[in-house]
Every structure is written in C-alpha cells, then in structure tokens.
Coordinates of C-alpha atoms and ligand atoms in Angstrom, one line a residue:
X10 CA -25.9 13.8 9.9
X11 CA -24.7 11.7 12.9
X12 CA -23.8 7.8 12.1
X13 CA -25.8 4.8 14.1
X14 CA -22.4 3.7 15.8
X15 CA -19.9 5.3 17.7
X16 CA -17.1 3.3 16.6
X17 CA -16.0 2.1 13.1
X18 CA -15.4 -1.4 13.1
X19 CA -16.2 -3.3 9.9
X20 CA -18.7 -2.8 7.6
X21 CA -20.4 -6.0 8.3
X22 CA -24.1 -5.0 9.0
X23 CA -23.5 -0.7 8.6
X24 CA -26.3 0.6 7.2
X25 CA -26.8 2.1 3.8
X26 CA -27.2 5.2 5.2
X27 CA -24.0 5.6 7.1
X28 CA -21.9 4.4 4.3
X29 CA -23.5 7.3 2.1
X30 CA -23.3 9.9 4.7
X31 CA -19.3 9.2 5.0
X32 CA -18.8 9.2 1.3
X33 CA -20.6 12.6 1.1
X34 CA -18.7 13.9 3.9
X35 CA -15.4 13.0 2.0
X36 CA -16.4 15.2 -0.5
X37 CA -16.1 18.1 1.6
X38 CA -12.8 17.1 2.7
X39 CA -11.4 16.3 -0.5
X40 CA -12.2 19.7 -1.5
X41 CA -10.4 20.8 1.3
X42 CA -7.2 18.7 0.5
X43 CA -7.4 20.9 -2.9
X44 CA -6.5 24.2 -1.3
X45 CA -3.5 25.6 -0.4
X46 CA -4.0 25.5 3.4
X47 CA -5.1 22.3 3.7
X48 CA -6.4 22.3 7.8
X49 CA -9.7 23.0 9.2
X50 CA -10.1 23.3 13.2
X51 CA -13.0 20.6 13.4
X52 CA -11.1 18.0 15.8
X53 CA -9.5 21.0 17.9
X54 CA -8.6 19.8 21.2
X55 CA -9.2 16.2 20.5
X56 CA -6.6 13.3 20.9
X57 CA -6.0 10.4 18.9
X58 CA -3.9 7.8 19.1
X59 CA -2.9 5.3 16.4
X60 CA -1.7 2.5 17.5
X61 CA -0.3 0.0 15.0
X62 CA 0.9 -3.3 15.9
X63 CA 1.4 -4.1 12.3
X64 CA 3.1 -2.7 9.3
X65 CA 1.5 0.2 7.4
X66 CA 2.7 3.1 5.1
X67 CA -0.7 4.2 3.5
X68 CA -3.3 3.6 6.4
X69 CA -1.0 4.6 9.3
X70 CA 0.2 8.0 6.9
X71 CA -3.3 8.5 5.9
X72 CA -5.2 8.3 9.1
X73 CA -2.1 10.6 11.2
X74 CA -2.4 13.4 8.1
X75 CA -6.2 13.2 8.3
X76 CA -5.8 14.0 11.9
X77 CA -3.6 16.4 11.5
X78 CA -5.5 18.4 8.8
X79 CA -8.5 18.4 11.1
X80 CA -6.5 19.9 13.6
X81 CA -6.5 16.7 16.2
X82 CA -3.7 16.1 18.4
X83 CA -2.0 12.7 16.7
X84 CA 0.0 10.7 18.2
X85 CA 1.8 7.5 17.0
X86 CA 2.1 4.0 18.8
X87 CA 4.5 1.6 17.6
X88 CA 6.0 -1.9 19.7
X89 CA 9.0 -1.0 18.4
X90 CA 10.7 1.3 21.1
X91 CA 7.5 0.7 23.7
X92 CA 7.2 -0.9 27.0
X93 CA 5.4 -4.2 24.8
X94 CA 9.2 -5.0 25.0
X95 CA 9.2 -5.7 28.5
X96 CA 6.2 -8.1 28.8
X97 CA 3.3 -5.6 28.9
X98 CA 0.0 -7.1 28.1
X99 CA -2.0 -5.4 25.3
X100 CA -4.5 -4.4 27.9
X101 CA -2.3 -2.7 30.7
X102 CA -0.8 -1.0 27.3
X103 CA -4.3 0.3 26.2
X104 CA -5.0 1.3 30.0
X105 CA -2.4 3.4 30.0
X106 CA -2.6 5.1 26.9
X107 CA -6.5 6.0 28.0
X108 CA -5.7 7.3 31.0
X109 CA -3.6 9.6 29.4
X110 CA -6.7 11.2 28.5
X111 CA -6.9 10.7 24.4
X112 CA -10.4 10.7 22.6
X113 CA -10.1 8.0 19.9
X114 CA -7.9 5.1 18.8
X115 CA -7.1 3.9 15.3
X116 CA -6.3 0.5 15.7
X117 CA -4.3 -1.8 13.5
X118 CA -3.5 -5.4 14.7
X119 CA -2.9 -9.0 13.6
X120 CA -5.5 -10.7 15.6
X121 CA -9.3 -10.7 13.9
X122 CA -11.2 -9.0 16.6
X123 CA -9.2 -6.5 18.4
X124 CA -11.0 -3.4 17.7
X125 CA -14.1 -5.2 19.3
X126 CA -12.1 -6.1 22.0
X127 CA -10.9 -2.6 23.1
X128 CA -14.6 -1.5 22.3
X129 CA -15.0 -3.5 25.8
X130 CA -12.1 -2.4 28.1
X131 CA -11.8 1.6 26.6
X132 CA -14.5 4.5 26.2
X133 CA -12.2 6.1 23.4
X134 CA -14.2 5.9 20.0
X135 CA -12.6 2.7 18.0
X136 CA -11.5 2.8 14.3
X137 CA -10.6 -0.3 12.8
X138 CA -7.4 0.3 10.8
X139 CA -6.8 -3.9 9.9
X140 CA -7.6 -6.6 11.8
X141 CA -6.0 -9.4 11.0
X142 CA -7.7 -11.7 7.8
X143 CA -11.1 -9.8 9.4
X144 CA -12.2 -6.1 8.2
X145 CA -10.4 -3.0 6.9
X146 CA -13.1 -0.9 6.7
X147 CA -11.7 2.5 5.9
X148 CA -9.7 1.1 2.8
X149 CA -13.4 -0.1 0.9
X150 CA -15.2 3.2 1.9
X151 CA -12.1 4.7 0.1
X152 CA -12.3 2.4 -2.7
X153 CA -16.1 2.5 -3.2
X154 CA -15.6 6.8 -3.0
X155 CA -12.7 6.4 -5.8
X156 CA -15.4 4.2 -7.5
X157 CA -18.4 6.8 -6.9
X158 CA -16.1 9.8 -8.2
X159 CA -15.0 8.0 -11.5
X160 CA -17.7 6.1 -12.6
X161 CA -20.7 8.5 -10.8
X162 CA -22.4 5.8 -9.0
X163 CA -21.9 2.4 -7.3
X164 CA -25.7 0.8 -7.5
X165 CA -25.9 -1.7 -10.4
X166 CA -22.2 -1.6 -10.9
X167 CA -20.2 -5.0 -11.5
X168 CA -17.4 -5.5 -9.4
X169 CA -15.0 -8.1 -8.7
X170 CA -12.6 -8.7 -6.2
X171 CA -9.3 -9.9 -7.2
X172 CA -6.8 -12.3 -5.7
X173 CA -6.6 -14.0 -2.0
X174 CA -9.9 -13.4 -0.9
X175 CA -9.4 -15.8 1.9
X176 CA -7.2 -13.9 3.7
X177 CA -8.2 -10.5 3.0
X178 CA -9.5 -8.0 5.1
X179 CA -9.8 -5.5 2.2
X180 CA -12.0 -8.5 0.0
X181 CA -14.4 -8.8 3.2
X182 CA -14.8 -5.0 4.0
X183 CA -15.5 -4.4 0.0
X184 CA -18.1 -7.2 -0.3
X185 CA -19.8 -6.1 3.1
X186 CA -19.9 -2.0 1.8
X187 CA -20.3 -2.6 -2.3
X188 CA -23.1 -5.1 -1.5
X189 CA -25.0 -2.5 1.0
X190 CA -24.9 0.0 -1.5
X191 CA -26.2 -2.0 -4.6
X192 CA -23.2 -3.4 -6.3
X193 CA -23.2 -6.6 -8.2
X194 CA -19.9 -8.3 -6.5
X195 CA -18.5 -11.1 -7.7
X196 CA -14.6 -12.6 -6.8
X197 CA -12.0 -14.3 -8.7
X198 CA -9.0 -16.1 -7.8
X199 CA -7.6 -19.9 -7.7
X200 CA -9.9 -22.2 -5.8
X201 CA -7.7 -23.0 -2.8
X202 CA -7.8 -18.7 -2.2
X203 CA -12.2 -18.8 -2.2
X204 CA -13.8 -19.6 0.9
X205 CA -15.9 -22.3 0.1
X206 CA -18.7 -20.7 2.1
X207 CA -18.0 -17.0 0.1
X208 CA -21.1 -17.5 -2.0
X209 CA -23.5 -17.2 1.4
X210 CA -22.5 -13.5 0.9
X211 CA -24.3 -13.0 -2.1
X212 CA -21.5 -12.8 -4.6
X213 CA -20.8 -15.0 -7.6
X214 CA -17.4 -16.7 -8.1
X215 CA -15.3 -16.6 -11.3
X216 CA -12.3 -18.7 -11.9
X217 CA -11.4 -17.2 -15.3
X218 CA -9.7 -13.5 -15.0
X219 CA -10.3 -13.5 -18.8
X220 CA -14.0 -13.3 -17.8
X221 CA -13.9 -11.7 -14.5
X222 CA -12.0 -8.7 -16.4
X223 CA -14.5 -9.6 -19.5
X224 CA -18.0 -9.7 -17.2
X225 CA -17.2 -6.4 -14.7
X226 CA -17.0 -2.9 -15.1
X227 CA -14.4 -2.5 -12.1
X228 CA -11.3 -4.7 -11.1
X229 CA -10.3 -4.7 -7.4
X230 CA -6.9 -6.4 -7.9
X231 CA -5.7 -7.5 -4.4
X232 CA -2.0 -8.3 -3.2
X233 CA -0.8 -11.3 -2.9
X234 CA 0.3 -11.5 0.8
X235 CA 3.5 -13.1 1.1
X236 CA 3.9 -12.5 4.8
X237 CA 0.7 -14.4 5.4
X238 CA 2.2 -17.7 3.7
X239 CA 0.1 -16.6 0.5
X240 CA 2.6 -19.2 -1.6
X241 CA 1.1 -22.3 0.4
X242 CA -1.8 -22.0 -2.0
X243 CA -0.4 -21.7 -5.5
X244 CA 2.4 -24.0 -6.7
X245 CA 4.6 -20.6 -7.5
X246 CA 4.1 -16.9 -8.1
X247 CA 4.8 -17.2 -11.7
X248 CA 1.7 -19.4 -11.8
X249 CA 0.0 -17.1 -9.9
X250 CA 0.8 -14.1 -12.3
X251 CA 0.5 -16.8 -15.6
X252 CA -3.4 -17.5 -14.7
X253 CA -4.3 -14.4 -12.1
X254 CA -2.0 -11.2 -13.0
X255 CA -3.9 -8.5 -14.9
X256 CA -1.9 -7.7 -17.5
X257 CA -2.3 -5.0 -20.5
X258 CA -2.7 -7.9 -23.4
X259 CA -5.4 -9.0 -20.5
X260 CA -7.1 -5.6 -20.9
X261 CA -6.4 -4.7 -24.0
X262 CA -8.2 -7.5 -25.7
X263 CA -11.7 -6.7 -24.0
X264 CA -12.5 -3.3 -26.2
X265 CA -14.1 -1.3 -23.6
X266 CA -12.8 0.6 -20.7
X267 CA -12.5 -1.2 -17.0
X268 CA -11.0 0.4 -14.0
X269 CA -8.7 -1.1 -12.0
X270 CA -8.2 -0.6 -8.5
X271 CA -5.3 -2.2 -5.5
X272 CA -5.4 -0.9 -2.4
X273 CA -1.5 -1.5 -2.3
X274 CA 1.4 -2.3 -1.3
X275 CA 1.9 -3.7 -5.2
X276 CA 3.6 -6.9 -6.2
X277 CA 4.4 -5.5 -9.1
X278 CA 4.4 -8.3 -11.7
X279 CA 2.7 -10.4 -9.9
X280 CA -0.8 -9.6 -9.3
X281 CA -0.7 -7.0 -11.8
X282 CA 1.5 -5.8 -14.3
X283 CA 3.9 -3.0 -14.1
X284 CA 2.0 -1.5 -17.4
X285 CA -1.0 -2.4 -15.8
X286 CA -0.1 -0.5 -12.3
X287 CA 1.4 2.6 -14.3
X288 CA -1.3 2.9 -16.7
X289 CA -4.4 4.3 -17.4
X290 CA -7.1 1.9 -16.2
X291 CA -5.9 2.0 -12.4
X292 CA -6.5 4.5 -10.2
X293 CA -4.3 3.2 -7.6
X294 CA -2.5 6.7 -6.6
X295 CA -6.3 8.3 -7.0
X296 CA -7.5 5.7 -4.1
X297 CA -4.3 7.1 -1.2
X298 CA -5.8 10.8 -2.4
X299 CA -9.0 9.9 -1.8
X300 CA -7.9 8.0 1.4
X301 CA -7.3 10.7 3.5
X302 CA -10.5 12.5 2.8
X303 CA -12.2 9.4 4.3
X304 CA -10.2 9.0 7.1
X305 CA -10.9 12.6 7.7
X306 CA -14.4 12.2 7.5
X307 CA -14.6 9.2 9.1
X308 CA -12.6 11.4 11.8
X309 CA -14.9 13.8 12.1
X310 CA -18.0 12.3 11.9
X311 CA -17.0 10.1 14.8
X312 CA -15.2 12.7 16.7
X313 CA -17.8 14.9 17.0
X314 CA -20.4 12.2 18.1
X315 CA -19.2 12.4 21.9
Ligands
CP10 N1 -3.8 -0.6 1.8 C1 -3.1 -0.7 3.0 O1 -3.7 -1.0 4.0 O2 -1.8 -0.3 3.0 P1 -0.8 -0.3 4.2 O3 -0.7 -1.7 4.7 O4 0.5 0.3 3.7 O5 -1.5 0.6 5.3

C-alpha cells in the first residue's frame, strides 16, 4: 500500500491511514532485524543521502543502518570537513549533492522548515529527520509502534507528554500522530514550558506529574534541552527534577503498571531517574530497536513511490 505523499515531513495533517500502513510495514522489518542476515535488496540501486546539520547519534545511526539493511547506497553529510566551511549557501550545497544523482535525503537541521524548503529546490524524496523546535516525525511513528507492540493498541490510550513541550519537535510530532490515531493526549510540564495556545490541539494540560503519571497509561518523558537555553525557564535543574523528574518513589506509589518512554539522549537525573531510565517501566532501548524498523519502512515505502 502506497502513502498519499511523497515526502515525509511532519505528521501534521498525515492521514490515519498512512500512519497505520508505516507501523504495519515496521513489522515486517523488525522481523527482519531478528534474523541472522539482517539485509533485504528492496532499496537496490537507490541513493540516499543524510545530511545532518545538527547533532544526532540515534536518528543519524538509525536512518544510515536502515539504509543499509535495505541495501540503499548511504551516504553521510556532515559541515564538519565540507565546503559549508568556505561560505557555501545551503542551497548551492543541496544542488550539488542532487546533481550527483542520489534518490532521497534525510534531513536534519536547526531551522523549522527546512525539509519543506528543499521539497521546493530538489526532486529527491524528503525525510524530515528534526527540524529545529518543528517536527521529528520518524521518532513518534517509532514511539507510537513501541507503544502499539507493548500495549496492543494506541486508540483510547492515555498519553502524556513530558517535559519542554515548547521547544520540542518530538512533543509536536507525537500529539500530531497519537491524536490521528485515537489517543487521548495530554502534556505536563511547568507553565513557562506549555504553549499557551497547546490546548487548540486537542490535548489537556496537567501541571502535577503526580497526576499526569496517576491519570495516563503511558509517560513520554522528554529531555530537557540544555543547548536550546532550556534553564531560562525553570529557576534550576534541581527544581526541574524536584517537581518534573519521574522518579521510582513517583511510580511506585501509583499501584499499577505505566510505561515510560524518552526518545533520548537522557539527562539522567534530571528528567528522569537513573532507576527510573534502567528499570522496568521504560522501554527506552526498545524505542532505538524499534527505530530502525521505521526508518526502514519509512525507507521503503517512500523509495519505492518514484
Ligand atoms: N531521539 C533523537 O532524535 O536522538 P538523536 O538526537 O541522538 O538523534
């Protein structure tokens, strides 16, 4: 089953349909990831390029293995060690790396937008690896699939969403996919971190992790981003970790079973525990697994729209 779009850029507005058929897809590669030769020859004789003008270990890793397991030719773009050095423009870069002939681009970038942009100056298919405080689309379809394969559904879940949802790509992504699919989403985090327009998106706002972690079935702890001047908006991180961290006392004093998810990097003992990121309500390690499988589906199903 083809998706509506030929690019993967958010997933503001994707329909219900397209979210489902990439989460089914990722069960066919996940199965794959299982075996002992873990390549298939799907994206044979396609190019992609990844091309990350921000840091990354998971997505970046994720996205070149899934490329590589599908038998794509992957290759890596970093400013570090590239002509941006010298005063190229980010458009005269992306010219050049088309005309080299390559199929797709995974794109990660500070500035909200840029995967649209290049939408408009390439033919290449466009996936949206983080865009700036805009959409990280590939990290919620690979929550929502940890989610699905845990719990057995999404619809009718409750979910919140954890942390600096004002600045987070993975918050907007995860509200855009968990509400399309039937999910009861709700956020949590201190005041000066909620948009104060959040509630236009249909989710309800809880100030009190004791009931946020009380009220949900799922957690969706996000990181505090300290490279994004995250500590203008809470007097100090241990503040931040007093009222906000998910710790195990937290968890323990609920008496019923919650999952906890963080799409990483941790701050460990900060947004959540070290217990609480070792133990055995998150699923954090689950989620990378489970990460490439949607990339590579995402891959394919993209890859083989042209
Ligand atoms: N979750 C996530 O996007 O991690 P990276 O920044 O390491 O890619």
């Amino acid at each position: 089953m083809a998706l509506s779009s030929r690019h993967l850029l958010g997933l503001q507005g994707v329909p219900k349909e397209d979210i489902q058929t990439i989460l089914d897809t990722a069960n066919t590669f996940r199965e794959i990831l299982e075996r002992p030769i873990k390549k298939v020859p799907t994206l044979q004789g396609k190019t992609v390029v990844n091309l990350f003008y921000e840091s990354s270990t998971r997505t970046r890793i994720s996205f070149e293995l899934a490329e590589k397991r599908l038998s794509a030719d992957a290759i890596n773009f970093s400013i570090s060690g590239s002509s941006v050095s010298k005063g190229e423009t980010f458009k005269d870069t992306m010219k050049n790396i088309e005309a080299m002939k390559v199929d797709m681009v995974v794109v990660r970038h500070s500035a909200a937008g840029t995967p649209l942009y290049l939408t408009k100056i390439c033919n290449s298919n466009i996936i949206n690896a983080g865009d700036g405080t805009h959409e990280h689309p590939t990290q919620a379809l690979l929550d929502m699939y940890s989610i699905r394969q845990k719990i057995g559904r999404l619809e009718g879940l409750k979910i919140c969403i954890v942390g600096d949802i004002a600045h987070s790509r993975v918050a907007l992504s995860n509200i855009f996919g968990l509400k399309t699919m039937g999910v009861k989403v709700s956020v949590c985090g201190p005041s000066t971190m909620i948009p104060r327009d959040i509630k236009d998106l249909g989710v309800d706002v809880i100030y009190d992790i004791d009931e946020a972690i009380q009220e949900n079935d799922v957690l969706n702890v996000l990181r505090i981003q300290l490279e994004r001047k995250a500590r203008e908006y809470f007097p100090s991180i241990r503040e931040y970790a007093k009222y906000f961290g998910i710790t195990q006392e937290r968890l323990d004093k609920i008496g019923k079973d919650i999952l906890i998810l963080h799409p990483g990097p941790i701050n460990r003992g900060v947004e959540l525990s070290s217990e609480v990121a070792d133990g055995s309500s998150q699923i954090i390690l689950y989620q990378v697994t489970n990460g490439v499988a949607i990339r590579m589906a995402v891959l394919y199903l993209l890859g083989t729209l042209n």
